[in-house]
C-alpha positions as semicolon CSV with decimal commas, in nm:
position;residue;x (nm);y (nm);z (nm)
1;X;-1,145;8,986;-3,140
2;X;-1,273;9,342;-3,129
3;X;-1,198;9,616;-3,381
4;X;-1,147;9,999;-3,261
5;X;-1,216;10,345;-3,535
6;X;-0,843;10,363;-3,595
7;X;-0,827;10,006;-3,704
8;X;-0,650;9,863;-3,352
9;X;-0,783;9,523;-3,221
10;X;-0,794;9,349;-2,899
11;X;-0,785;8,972;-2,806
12;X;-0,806;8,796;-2,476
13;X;-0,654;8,485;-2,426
14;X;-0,673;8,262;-2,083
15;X;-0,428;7,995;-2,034
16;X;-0,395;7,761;-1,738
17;X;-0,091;7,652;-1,861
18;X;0,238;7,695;-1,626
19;X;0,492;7,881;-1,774
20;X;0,880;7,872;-1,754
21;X;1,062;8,242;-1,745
22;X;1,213;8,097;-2,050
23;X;0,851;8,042;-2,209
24;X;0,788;8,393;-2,109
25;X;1,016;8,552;-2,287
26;X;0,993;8,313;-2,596
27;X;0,611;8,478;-2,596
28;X;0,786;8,808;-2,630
29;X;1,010;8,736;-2,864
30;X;0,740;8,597;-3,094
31;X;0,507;8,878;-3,034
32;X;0,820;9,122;-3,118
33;X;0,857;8,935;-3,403
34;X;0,557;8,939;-3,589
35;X;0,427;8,607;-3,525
36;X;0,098;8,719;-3,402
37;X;0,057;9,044;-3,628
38;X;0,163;9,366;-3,539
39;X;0,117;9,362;-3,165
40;X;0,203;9,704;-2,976
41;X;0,088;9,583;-2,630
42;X;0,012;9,285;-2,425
43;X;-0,052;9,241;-2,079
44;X;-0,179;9,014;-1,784
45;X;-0,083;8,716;-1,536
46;X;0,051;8,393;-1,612
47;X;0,067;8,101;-1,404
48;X;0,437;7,955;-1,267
49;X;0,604;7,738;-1,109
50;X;0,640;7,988;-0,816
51;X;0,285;8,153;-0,863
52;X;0,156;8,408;-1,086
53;X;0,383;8,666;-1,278
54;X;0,261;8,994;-1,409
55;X;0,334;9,040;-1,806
56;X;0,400;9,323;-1,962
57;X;0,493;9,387;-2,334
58;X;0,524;9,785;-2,492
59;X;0,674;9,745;-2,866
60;X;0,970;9,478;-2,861
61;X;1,022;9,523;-2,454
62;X;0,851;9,257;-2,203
63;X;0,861;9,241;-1,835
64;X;0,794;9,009;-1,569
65;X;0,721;9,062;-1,185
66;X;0,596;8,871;-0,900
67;X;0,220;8,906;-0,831
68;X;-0,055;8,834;-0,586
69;X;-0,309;8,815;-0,817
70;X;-0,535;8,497;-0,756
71;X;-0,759;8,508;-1,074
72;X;-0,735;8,283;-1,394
73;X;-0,442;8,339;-1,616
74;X;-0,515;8,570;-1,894
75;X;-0,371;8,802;-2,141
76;X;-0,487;9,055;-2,350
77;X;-0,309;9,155;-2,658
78;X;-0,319;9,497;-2,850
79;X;-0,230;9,563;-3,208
80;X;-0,328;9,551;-3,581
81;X;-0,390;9,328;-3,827
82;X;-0,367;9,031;-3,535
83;X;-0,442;8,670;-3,621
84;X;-0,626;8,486;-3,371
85;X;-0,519;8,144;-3,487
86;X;-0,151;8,250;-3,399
87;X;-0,198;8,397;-3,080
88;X;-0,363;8,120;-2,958
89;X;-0,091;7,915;-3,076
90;X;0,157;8,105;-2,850
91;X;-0,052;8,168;-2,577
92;X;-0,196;7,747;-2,573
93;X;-0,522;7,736;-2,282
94;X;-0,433;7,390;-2,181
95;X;-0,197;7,296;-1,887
96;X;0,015;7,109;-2,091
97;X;0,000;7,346;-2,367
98;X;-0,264;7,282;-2,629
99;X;-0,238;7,146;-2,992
100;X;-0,458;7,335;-3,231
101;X;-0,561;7,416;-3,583
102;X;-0,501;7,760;-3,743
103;X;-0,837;7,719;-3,971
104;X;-0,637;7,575;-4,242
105;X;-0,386;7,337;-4,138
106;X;-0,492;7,051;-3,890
107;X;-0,211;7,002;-3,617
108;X;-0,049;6,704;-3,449
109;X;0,187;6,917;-3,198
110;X;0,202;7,234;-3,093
111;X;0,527;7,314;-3,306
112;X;0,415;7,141;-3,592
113;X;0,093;7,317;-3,607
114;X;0,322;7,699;-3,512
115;X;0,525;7,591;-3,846
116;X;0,245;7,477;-4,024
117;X;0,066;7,800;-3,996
118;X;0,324;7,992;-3,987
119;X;0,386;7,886;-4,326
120;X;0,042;7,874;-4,468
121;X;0,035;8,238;-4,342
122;X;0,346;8,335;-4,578
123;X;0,151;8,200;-4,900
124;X;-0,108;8,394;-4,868
């Protein structure tokens, strides 16, 4: 994660995991919603079952088009105070989606570890 003067940061996530429009915009409404920190903008090419989509996300508002683009998918998220462990947990790098660990809670599903985090994140 890299850290600007006026206190924005920037993460890049890759996922070869194929994604559902309906996983799409689950990703935006969990980056609208705080999940991730405050994210402003987020944008790159995910992999589908009908080939690769362009993603866009400005403040609350996401978009998806076709694309041509060939390259890996990746994403890379813009806003502040942005945890890594949670972003990684919505944007999973494995095809089937990937179980994780937030640093402090060890996970035995992807949704278990989300909650789990999620939730460890509110107590502190």
């Amino acid at each position: 994660m890299e850290l600007d003067n006026n206190g924005l940061q920037s993460s890049t996530f890759r996922t070869d995991k194929t994604w559902t429009e309906q996983e799409i915009n689950e990703l935006f409404q969990n980056l609208a919603g705080g999940s991730g920190g405050s994210v402003f903008r987020a944008k790159g090419f995910l992999n589908t079952p009908s080939g690769k989509v362009k993603v866009n996300y400005l403040y609350g508002r996401g978009e998806i088009e076709p694309s041509s683009y060939e390259g890996p998918g990746i994403v890379v998220i813009i806003g502040k105070d942005l945890s890594e462990g949670m972003l990684q947990l919505l944007l999973p790098s494995g095809s089937t989606g990937s179980a994780g660990s937030c640093g402090q809670t060890p996970c035995s599903s992807q949704k278990s570890c989300w909650n789990n985090c999620l939730f460890q994140s509110r107590k502190n």
